[in-house]
Coordinates of N, CA, C and O in Angstrom, one line a residue:
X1 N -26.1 -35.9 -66.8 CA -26.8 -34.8 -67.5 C -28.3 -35.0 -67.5 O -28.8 -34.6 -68.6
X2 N -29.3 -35.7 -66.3 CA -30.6 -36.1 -66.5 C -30.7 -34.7 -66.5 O -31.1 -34.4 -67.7
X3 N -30.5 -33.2 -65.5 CA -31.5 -32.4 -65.3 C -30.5 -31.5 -66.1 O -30.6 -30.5 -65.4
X4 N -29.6 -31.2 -67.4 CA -29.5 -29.9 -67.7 C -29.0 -30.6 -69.6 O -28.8 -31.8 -69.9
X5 N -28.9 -29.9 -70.3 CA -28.2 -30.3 -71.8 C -27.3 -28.9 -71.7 O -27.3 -28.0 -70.9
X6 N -26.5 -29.4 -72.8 CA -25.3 -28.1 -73.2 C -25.2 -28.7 -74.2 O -25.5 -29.9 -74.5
X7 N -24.6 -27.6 -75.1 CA -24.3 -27.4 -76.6 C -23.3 -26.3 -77.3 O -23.4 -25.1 -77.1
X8 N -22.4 -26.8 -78.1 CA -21.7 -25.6 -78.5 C -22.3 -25.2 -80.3 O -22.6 -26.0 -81.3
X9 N -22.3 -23.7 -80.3 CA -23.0 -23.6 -81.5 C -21.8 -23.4 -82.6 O -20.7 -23.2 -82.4
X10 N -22.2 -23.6 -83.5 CA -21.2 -23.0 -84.8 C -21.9 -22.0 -85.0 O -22.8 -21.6 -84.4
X11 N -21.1 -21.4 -86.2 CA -21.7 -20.2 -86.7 C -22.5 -20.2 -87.9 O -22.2 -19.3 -88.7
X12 N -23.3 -21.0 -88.4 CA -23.8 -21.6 -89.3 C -25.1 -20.4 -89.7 O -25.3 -19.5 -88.8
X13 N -25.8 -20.3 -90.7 CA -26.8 -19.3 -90.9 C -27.7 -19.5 -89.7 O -27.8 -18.5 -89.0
X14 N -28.4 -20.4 -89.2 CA -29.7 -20.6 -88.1 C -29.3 -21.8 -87.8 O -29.6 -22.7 -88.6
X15 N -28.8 -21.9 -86.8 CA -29.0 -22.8 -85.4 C -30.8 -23.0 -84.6 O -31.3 -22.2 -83.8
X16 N -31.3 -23.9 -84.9 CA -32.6 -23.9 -83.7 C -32.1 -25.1 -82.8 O -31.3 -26.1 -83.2
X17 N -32.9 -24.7 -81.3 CA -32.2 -25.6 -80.5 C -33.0 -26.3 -79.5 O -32.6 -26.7 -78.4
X18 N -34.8 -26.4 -80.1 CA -35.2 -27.0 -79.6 C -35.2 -28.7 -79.5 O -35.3 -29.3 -78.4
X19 N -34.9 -29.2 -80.5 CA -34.2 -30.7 -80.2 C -33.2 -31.0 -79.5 O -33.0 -31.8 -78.6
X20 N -32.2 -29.9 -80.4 CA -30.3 -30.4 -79.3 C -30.7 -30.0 -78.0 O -30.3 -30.9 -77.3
X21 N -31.3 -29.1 -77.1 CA -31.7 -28.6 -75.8 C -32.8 -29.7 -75.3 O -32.9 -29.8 -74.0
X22 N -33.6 -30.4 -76.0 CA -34.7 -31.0 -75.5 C -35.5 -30.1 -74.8 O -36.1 -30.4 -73.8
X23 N -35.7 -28.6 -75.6 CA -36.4 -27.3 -74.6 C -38.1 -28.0 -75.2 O -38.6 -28.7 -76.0
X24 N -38.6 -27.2 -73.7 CA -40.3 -27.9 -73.6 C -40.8 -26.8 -73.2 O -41.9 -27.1 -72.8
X25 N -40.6 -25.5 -73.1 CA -41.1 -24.1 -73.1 C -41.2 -22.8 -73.8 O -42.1 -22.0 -73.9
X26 N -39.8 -23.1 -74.5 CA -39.4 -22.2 -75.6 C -38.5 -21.8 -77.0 O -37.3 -21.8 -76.9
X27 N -38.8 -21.6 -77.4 CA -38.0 -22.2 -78.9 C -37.1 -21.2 -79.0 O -37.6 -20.1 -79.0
X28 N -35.6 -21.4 -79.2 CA -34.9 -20.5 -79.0 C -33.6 -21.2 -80.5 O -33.3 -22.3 -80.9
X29 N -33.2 -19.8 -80.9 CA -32.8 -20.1 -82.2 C -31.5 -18.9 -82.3 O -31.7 -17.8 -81.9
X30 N -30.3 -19.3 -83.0 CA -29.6 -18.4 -82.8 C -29.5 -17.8 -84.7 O -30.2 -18.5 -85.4
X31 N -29.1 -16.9 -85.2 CA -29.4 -16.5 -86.6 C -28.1 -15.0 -86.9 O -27.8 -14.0 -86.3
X32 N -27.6 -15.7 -88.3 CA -26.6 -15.0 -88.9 C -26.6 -14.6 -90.0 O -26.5 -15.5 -90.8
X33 N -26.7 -13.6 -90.4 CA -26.9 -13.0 -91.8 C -25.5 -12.1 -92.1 O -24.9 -11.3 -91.5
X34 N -25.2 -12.5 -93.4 CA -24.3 -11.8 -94.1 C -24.8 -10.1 -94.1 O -25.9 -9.7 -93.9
X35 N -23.8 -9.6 -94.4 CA -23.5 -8.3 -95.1 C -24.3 -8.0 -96.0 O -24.2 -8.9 -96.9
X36 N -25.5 -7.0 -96.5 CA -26.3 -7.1 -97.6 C -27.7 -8.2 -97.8 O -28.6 -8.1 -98.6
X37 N -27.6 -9.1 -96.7 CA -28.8 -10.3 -96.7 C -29.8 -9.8 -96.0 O -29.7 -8.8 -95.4
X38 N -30.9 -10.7 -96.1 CA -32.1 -10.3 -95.2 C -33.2 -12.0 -95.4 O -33.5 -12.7 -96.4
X39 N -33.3 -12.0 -94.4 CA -34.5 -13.3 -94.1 C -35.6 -13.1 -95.5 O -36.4 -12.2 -95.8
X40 N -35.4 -14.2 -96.1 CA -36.1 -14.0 -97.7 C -37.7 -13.9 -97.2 O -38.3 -13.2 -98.1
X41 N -38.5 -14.2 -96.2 CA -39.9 -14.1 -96.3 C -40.1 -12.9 -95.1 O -39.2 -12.4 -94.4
X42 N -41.1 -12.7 -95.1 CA -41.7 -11.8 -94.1 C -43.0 -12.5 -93.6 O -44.0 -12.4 -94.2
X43 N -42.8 -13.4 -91.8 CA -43.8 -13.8 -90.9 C -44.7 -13.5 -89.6 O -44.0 -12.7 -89.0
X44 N -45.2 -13.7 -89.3 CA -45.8 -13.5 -88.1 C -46.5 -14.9 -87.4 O -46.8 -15.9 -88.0
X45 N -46.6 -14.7 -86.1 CA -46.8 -16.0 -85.8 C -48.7 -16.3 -85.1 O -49.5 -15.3 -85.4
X46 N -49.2 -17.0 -84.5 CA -50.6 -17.8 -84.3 C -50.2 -17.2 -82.7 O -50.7 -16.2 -82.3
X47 N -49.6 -17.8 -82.1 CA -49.8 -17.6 -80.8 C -48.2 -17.2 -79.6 O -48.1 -17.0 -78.4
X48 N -47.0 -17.3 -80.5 CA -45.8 -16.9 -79.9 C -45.3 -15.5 -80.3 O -45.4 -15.1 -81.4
X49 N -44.6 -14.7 -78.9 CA -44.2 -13.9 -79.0 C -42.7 -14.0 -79.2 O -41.9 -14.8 -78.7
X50 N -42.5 -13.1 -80.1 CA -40.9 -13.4 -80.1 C -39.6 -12.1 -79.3 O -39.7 -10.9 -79.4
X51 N -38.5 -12.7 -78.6 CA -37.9 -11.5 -78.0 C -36.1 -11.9 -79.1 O -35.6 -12.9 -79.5
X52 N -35.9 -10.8 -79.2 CA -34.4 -11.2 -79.9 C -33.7 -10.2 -79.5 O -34.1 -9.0 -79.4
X53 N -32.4 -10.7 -79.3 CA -31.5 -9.8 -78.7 C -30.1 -9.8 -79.6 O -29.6 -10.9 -79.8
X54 N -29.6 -8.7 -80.2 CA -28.9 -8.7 -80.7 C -27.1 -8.8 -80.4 O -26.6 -7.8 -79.9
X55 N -26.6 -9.6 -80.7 CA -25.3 -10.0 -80.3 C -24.3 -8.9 -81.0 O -24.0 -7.9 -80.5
X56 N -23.9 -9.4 -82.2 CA -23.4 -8.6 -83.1 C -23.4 -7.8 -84.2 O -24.0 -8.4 -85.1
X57 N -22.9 -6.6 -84.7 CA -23.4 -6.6 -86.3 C -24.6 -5.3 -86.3 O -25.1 -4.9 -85.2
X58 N -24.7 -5.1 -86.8 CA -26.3 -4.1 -87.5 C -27.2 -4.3 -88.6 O -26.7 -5.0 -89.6
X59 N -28.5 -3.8 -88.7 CA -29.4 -4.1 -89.3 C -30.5 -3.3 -89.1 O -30.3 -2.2 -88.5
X60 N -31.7 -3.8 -89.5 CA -32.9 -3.9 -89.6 C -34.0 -5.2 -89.5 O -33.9 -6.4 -89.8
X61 N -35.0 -4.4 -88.9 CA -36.2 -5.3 -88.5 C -37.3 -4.8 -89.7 O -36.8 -3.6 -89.7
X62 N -37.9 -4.7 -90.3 CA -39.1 -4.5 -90.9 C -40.5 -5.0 -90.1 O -40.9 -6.2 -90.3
X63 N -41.4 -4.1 -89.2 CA -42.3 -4.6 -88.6 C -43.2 -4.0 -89.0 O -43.0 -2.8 -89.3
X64 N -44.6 -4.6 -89.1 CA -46.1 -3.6 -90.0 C -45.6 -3.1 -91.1 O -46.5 -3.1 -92.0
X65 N -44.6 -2.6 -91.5 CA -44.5 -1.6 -92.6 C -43.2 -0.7 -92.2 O -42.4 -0.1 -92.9
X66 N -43.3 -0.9 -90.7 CA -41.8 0.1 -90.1 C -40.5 -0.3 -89.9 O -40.3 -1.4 -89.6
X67 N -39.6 0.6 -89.9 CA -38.4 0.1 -89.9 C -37.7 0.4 -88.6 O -37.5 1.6 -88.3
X68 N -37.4 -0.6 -87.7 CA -36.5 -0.5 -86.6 C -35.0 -1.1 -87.2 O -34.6 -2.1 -87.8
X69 N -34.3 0.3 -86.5 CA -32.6 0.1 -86.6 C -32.3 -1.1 -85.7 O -33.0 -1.2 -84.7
X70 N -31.5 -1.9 -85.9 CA -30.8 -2.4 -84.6 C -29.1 -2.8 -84.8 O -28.5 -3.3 -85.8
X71 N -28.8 -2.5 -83.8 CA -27.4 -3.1 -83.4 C -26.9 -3.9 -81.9 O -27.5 -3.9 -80.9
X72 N -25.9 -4.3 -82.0 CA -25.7 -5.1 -80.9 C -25.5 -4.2 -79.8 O -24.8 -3.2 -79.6
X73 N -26.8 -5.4 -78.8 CA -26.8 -4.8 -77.4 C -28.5 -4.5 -77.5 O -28.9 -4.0 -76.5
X74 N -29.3 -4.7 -78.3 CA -30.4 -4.0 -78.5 C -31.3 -5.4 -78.0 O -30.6 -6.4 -77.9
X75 N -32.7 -5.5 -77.7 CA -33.5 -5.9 -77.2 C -34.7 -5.3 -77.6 O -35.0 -4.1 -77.3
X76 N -35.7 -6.9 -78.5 CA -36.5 -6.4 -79.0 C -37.6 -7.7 -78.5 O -37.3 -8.9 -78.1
X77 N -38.9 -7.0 -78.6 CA -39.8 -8.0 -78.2 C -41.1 -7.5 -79.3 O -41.6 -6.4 -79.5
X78 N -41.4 -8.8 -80.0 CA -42.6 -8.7 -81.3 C -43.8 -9.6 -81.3 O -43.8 -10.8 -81.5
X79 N -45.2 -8.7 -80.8 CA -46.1 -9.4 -80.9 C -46.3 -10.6 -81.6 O -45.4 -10.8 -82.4
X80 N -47.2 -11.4 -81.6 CA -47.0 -12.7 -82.6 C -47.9 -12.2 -83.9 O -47.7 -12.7 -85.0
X81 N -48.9 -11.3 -83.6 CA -49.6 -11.0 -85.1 C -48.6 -9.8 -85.6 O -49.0 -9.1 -86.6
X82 N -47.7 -9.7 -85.2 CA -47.0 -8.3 -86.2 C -46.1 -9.0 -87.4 O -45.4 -10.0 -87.1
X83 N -46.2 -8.5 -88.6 CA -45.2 -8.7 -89.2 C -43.9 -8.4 -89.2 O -43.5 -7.3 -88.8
X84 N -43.0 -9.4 -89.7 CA -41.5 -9.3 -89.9 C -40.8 -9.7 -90.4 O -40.8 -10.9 -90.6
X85 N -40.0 -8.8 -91.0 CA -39.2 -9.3 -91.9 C -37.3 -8.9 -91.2 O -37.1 -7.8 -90.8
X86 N -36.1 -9.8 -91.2 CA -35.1 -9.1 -90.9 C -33.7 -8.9 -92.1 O -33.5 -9.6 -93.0
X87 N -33.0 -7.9 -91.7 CA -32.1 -7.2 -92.6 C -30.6 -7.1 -92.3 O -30.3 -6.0 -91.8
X88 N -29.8 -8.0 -92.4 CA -28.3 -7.3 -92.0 C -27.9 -6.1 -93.0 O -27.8 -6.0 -94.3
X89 N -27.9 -5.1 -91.9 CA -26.7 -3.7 -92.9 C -25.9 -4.1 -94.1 O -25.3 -5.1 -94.0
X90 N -26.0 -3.5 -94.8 CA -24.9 -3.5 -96.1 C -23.6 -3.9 -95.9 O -23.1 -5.0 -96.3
X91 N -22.8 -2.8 -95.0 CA -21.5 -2.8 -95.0 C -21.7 -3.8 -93.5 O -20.6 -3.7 -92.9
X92 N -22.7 -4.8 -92.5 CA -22.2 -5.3 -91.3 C -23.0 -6.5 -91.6 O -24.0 -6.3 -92.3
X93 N -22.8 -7.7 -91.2 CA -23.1 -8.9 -90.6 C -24.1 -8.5 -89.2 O -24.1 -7.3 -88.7
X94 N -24.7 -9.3 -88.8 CA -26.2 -9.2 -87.9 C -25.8 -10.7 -87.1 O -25.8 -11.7 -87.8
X95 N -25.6 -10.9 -85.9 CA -25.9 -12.0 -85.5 C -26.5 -11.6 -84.3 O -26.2 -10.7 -83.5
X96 N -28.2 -13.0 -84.0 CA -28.8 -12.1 -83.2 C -29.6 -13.6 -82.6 O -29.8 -14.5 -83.4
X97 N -29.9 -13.8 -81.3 CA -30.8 -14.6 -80.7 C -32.1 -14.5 -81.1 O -32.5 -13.3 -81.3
X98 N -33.0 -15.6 -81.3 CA -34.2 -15.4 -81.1 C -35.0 -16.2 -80.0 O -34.7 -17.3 -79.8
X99 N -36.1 -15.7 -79.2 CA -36.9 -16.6 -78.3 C -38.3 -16.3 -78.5 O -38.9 -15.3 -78.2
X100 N -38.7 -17.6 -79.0 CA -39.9 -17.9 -79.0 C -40.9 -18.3 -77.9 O -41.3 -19.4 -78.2
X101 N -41.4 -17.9 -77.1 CA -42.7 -18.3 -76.2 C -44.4 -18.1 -76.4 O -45.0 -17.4 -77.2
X102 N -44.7 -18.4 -75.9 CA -46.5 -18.3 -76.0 C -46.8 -17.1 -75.3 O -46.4 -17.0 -74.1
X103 N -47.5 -16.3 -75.9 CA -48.0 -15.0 -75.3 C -48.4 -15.1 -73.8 O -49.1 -16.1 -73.5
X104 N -48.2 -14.3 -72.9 CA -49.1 -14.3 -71.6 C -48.9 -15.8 -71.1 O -49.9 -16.4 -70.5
X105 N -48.0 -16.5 -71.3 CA -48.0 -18.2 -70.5 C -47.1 -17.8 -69.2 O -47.3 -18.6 -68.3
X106 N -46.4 -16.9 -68.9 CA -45.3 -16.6 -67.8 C -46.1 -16.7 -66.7 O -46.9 -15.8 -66.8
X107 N -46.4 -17.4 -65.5 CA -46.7 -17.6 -64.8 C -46.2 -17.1 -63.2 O -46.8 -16.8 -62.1
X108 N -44.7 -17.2 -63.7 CA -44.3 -16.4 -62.2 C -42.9 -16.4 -62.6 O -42.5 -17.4 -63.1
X109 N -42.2 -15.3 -62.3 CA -40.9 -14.7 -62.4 C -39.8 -15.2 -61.5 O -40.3 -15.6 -60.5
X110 N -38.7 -15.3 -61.5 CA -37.3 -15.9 -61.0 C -38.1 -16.2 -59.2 O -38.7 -17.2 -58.7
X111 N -38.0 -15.1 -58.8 CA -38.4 -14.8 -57.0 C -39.5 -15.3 -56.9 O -39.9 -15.1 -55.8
X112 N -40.5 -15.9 -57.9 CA -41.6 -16.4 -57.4 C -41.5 -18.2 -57.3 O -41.6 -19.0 -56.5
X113 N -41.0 -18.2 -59.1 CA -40.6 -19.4 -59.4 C -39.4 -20.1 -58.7 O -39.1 -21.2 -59.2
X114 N -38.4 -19.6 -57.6 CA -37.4 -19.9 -57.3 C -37.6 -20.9 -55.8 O -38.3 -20.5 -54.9
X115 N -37.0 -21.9 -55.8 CA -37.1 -22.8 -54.5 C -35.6 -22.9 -54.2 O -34.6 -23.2 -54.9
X116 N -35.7 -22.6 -52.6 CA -34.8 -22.3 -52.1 C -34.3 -23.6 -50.9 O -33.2 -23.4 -50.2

């Protein structure tokens, strides 16, 4: 296992997995909210953009002041100065990826980065 880690997750409120992964790029976090909950603070970040993809469940995002719907299957990407706050639906559970990276650090894409 020198060149890869694996992990199985539970379903616990937030999983982060930059330790158990030994990740050195990007901070990736998986996140569960009940029926009726919502992430108690509202942040924004210094210099990471965040992309979250939603698995299952419905909700809300709260960003600047606006409200994005989401449900599973959806794909979101949030500046690091924008505010956020997130919302599982009343009547649904929200379970949703998050990935953290540094703005503009992408250097080169699969077919560039790829050795063959």
């Amino acid at each position: 296992m020198e060149n890869f880690s694996k992990l199985s997750v539970a379903t616990g409120a937030r999983t982060e997995l930059h330790d158990k992964l030994s990740l050195t790029g990007a901070e990736i976090s998986i996140n569960n909210l009940p029926a009726g909950t919502g992430v108690p603070f509202v942040h924004a970040h210094k210099h990471n953009e965040e992309i979250y993809a939603i698995l299952s469940g419905a909700g809300r995002v709260v960003i600047d002041g606006e409200t994005v719907e989401l449900a599973a299957g959806d794909w979101l990407r949030i500046s690091p100065a924008a505010k956020r706050q997130f919302f599982a639906a009343k009547d649904s559970a929200i379970s949703y990826i998050c990935i953290q990276v540094r703005e503009n650090s992408l250097e080169g894409y699969t077919k560039d980065d790829a050795v063959l």
